[in-house]
């Protein structure tokens, strides 16, 4: 199984600002995924990030709000832009292969 | 639209009291059904993937089964350390690796 780390583990941000979350994997992976876990809600996929191509966003999520970078096979970033209190959530990265997806520890974001 | 419903939302058991968690799903075509365990403040921990009706997988006190409409996670003689939220997710046919999750069942095992 892959070992995944995320930075920061938590942050408190003011509305209107942006936060970049980093995801580092201990092995090379083709696909990385970014999920959001809001209180009382299901884990929801934001986008899929493949190295060397543009990220693919799910319905309801747009690149201007959640830009993603995937510079190599072990690293990705998710930026939450122009934040509002509704963005308060846990953000998790995940890696394949498809039949076994492993998750990082998450980044707990609070927007005030 | 693909949907996953887990029940109950919360379950309290006494240590040693066996029970089952339910995950019902509606998908256009099932590629795999995943079970995860999530402890507070941590990311989901992978437990099992099931692929076809009739398949069963076991890990320690946990046993997962799959039918064409639902999956069960059976917990035999649970211990307090089994307390966690258990998440179910489906992956559908069509090439996407996307997982669609249920809201989870919060299990508490009292000593």
Coordinates of N, CA and C in Angstrom, one line a residue, chain A residues 14-84:
Chain A
X14 N -8.9 33.1 6.6 CA -9.9 34.2 6.4 C -10.6 34.1 5.1
X15 N -11.9 34.5 5.0 CA -12.6 34.5 3.8 C -11.9 35.4 2.8
X16 N -11.9 34.9 1.5 CA -11.3 35.7 0.4 C -9.9 35.3 0.1
X17 N -9.3 34.6 1.0 CA -7.9 34.1 0.8 C -7.9 32.8 0.1
X18 N -6.7 32.3 -0.2 CA -6.5 31.0 -0.8 C -5.5 30.2 0.0
X19 N -5.7 28.9 -0.1 CA -4.8 27.9 0.6 C -4.4 26.8 -0.4
X20 N -3.2 26.5 -0.4 CA -2.7 25.4 -1.2 C -2.3 24.2 -0.3
X21 N -2.9 23.0 -0.7 CA -2.7 21.8 0.1 C -1.8 20.9 -0.7
X22 N -0.8 20.3 -0.1 CA 0.2 19.5 -0.8 C -0.1 18.0 -0.4
X23 N 0.1 17.1 -1.4 CA 0.0 15.7 -1.3 C 1.2 15.0 -1.8
X24 N 1.9 14.2 -1.0 CA 3.1 13.6 -1.3 C 3.0 12.0 -1.1
X25 N 3.3 11.3 -2.1 CA 3.2 9.8 -2.1 C 4.6 9.2 -2.1
X26 N 4.8 8.1 -1.5 CA 6.1 7.5 -1.3 C 6.5 6.6 -2.5
X27 N 5.6 6.5 -3.5 CA 5.9 5.8 -4.7 C 5.2 6.4 -5.9
X28 N 5.7 6.1 -7.1 CA 5.1 6.7 -8.3 C 3.7 6.2 -8.6
X29 N 2.8 7.0 -8.9 CA 1.4 6.6 -9.2 C 0.9 7.4 -10.4
X30 N 0.1 6.8 -11.1 CA -0.5 7.4 -12.3 C -1.6 8.4 -12.0
X31 N -2.5 7.9 -11.2 CA -3.7 8.8 -10.9 C -3.7 9.2 -9.4
X32 N -4.0 10.5 -9.2 CA -4.2 11.0 -7.9 C -5.6 11.6 -7.9
X33 N -6.3 11.5 -6.7 CA -7.6 12.1 -6.6 C -7.7 13.0 -5.4
X34 N -8.5 14.0 -5.6 CA -8.8 15.0 -4.5 C -10.3 14.9 -4.1
X35 N -10.5 14.6 -2.8 CA -11.9 14.5 -2.3 C -12.1 15.6 -1.2
X36 N -13.4 15.8 -1.0 CA -13.8 16.7 0.1 C -14.8 16.0 1.0
X37 N -14.6 16.2 2.3 CA -15.5 15.6 3.3 C -16.1 16.6 4.2
X38 N -17.3 17.0 3.9 CA -18.0 18.0 4.7 C -18.7 17.4 5.9
X39 N -18.9 18.1 6.9 CA -19.5 17.5 8.1 C -20.9 16.9 7.8
X40 N -21.0 15.6 8.2 CA -22.3 15.0 8.0 C -22.6 14.6 6.5
X41 N -21.6 14.8 5.7 CA -21.8 14.5 4.2 C -20.9 13.3 3.8
X42 N -21.2 12.8 2.6 CA -20.3 11.8 2.0 C -19.0 12.4 1.5
X43 N -18.0 11.6 1.5 CA -16.8 11.9 0.8 C -17.2 12.2 -0.7
X44 N -16.7 13.3 -1.3 CA -17.1 13.7 -2.6 C -15.9 14.0 -3.4
X45 N -15.8 13.4 -4.6 CA -14.6 13.6 -5.5 C -14.7 15.0 -6.1
X46 N -13.6 15.7 -6.0 CA -13.4 17.0 -6.6 C -12.9 16.9 -8.0
X47 N -11.8 16.2 -8.1 CA -11.1 16.0 -9.4 C -10.1 14.9 -9.4
X48 N -9.8 14.5 -10.6 CA -8.8 13.4 -10.8 C -7.6 14.1 -11.5
X49 N -6.4 13.9 -11.0 CA -5.2 14.5 -11.5 C -4.2 13.5 -12.1
X50 N -4.0 13.5 -13.3 CA -3.0 12.7 -14.0 C -1.8 13.5 -14.3
X51 N -0.6 12.9 -14.2 CA 0.6 13.6 -14.5 C 0.7 13.9 -16.0
X52 N 1.0 15.1 -16.3 CA 1.2 15.5 -17.7 C -0.1 15.9 -18.4
X53 N -1.2 15.9 -17.7 CA -2.4 16.4 -18.4 C -3.3 17.2 -17.4
X54 N -4.2 17.9 -18.0 CA -5.1 18.7 -17.1 C -6.0 17.8 -16.2
X55 N -6.2 18.4 -15.1 CA -7.1 17.6 -14.1 C -8.5 17.6 -14.7
X56 N -9.2 16.5 -14.3 CA -10.6 16.3 -14.7 C -11.5 16.6 -13.5
X57 N -12.4 17.6 -13.6 CA -13.2 18.0 -12.5 C -14.6 17.3 -12.6
X58 N -15.1 17.0 -11.4 CA -16.5 16.5 -11.3 C -17.5 17.7 -11.4
X59 N -18.7 17.3 -11.6 CA -19.8 18.2 -11.7 C -19.9 19.0 -10.4
X60 N -20.0 20.3 -10.5 CA -20.1 21.2 -9.3 C -18.8 21.7 -8.9
X61 N -17.7 21.3 -9.5 CA -16.3 21.8 -9.1 C -15.7 22.4 -10.3
X62 N -15.1 23.6 -10.2 CA -14.4 24.2 -11.3 C -13.0 24.5 -11.1
X63 N -12.2 24.6 -12.2 CA -10.8 24.8 -12.1 C -10.5 26.2 -11.4
X64 N -11.3 27.2 -11.7 CA -10.9 28.5 -11.1 C -11.0 28.5 -9.6
X65 N -11.9 27.7 -9.0 CA -12.1 27.6 -7.6 C -11.1 26.6 -7.0
X66 N -10.8 25.5 -7.7 CA -10.0 24.4 -7.1 C -8.8 24.1 -8.1
X67 N -7.9 25.0 -8.4 CA -6.8 24.6 -9.4 C -6.0 23.5 -8.8
X68 N -5.5 22.6 -9.6 CA -4.7 21.5 -9.2 C -3.5 21.4 -10.1
X69 N -2.4 21.1 -9.4 CA -1.1 20.9 -10.1 C -0.7 19.4 -9.9
X70 N 0.0 18.9 -10.9 CA 0.5 17.5 -10.8 C 1.8 17.5 -11.6
X71 N 2.9 18.0 -10.9 CA 4.2 18.2 -11.6 C 4.9 16.9 -11.9
X72 N 4.7 15.9 -11.0 CA 5.4 14.6 -11.2 C 4.5 13.4 -10.7
X73 N 5.1 12.2 -10.7 CA 4.3 11.1 -10.3 C 4.1 10.8 -8.8
X74 N 4.7 11.7 -8.0 CA 4.6 11.5 -6.6 C 4.0 12.7 -5.8
X75 N 3.6 13.7 -6.5 CA 3.2 14.9 -5.9 C 2.1 15.6 -6.6
X76 N 1.2 16.3 -5.8 CA 0.1 17.1 -6.3 C -0.3 18.1 -5.3
X77 N -0.8 19.2 -5.8 CA -1.4 20.3 -5.0 C -2.8 20.6 -5.4
X78 N -3.6 21.0 -4.4 CA -4.9 21.5 -4.6 C -5.0 22.8 -3.9
X79 N -5.4 23.8 -4.7 CA -5.6 25.2 -4.1 C -7.1 25.4 -3.9
X80 N -7.5 25.9 -2.8 CA -8.9 26.3 -2.5 C -8.8 27.9 -2.6
X81 N -9.5 28.4 -3.7 CA -9.3 29.8 -3.9 C -10.5 30.7 -3.4
X82 N -10.2 31.9 -3.1 CA -11.3 32.9 -2.7 C -12.2 32.2 -1.8
X83 N -11.7 31.8 -0.7 CA -12.5 30.9 0.3 C -13.6 31.6 0.9
X84 N -14.7 30.9 1.2 CA -15.8 31.3 2.0 C -16.1 30.3 3.1

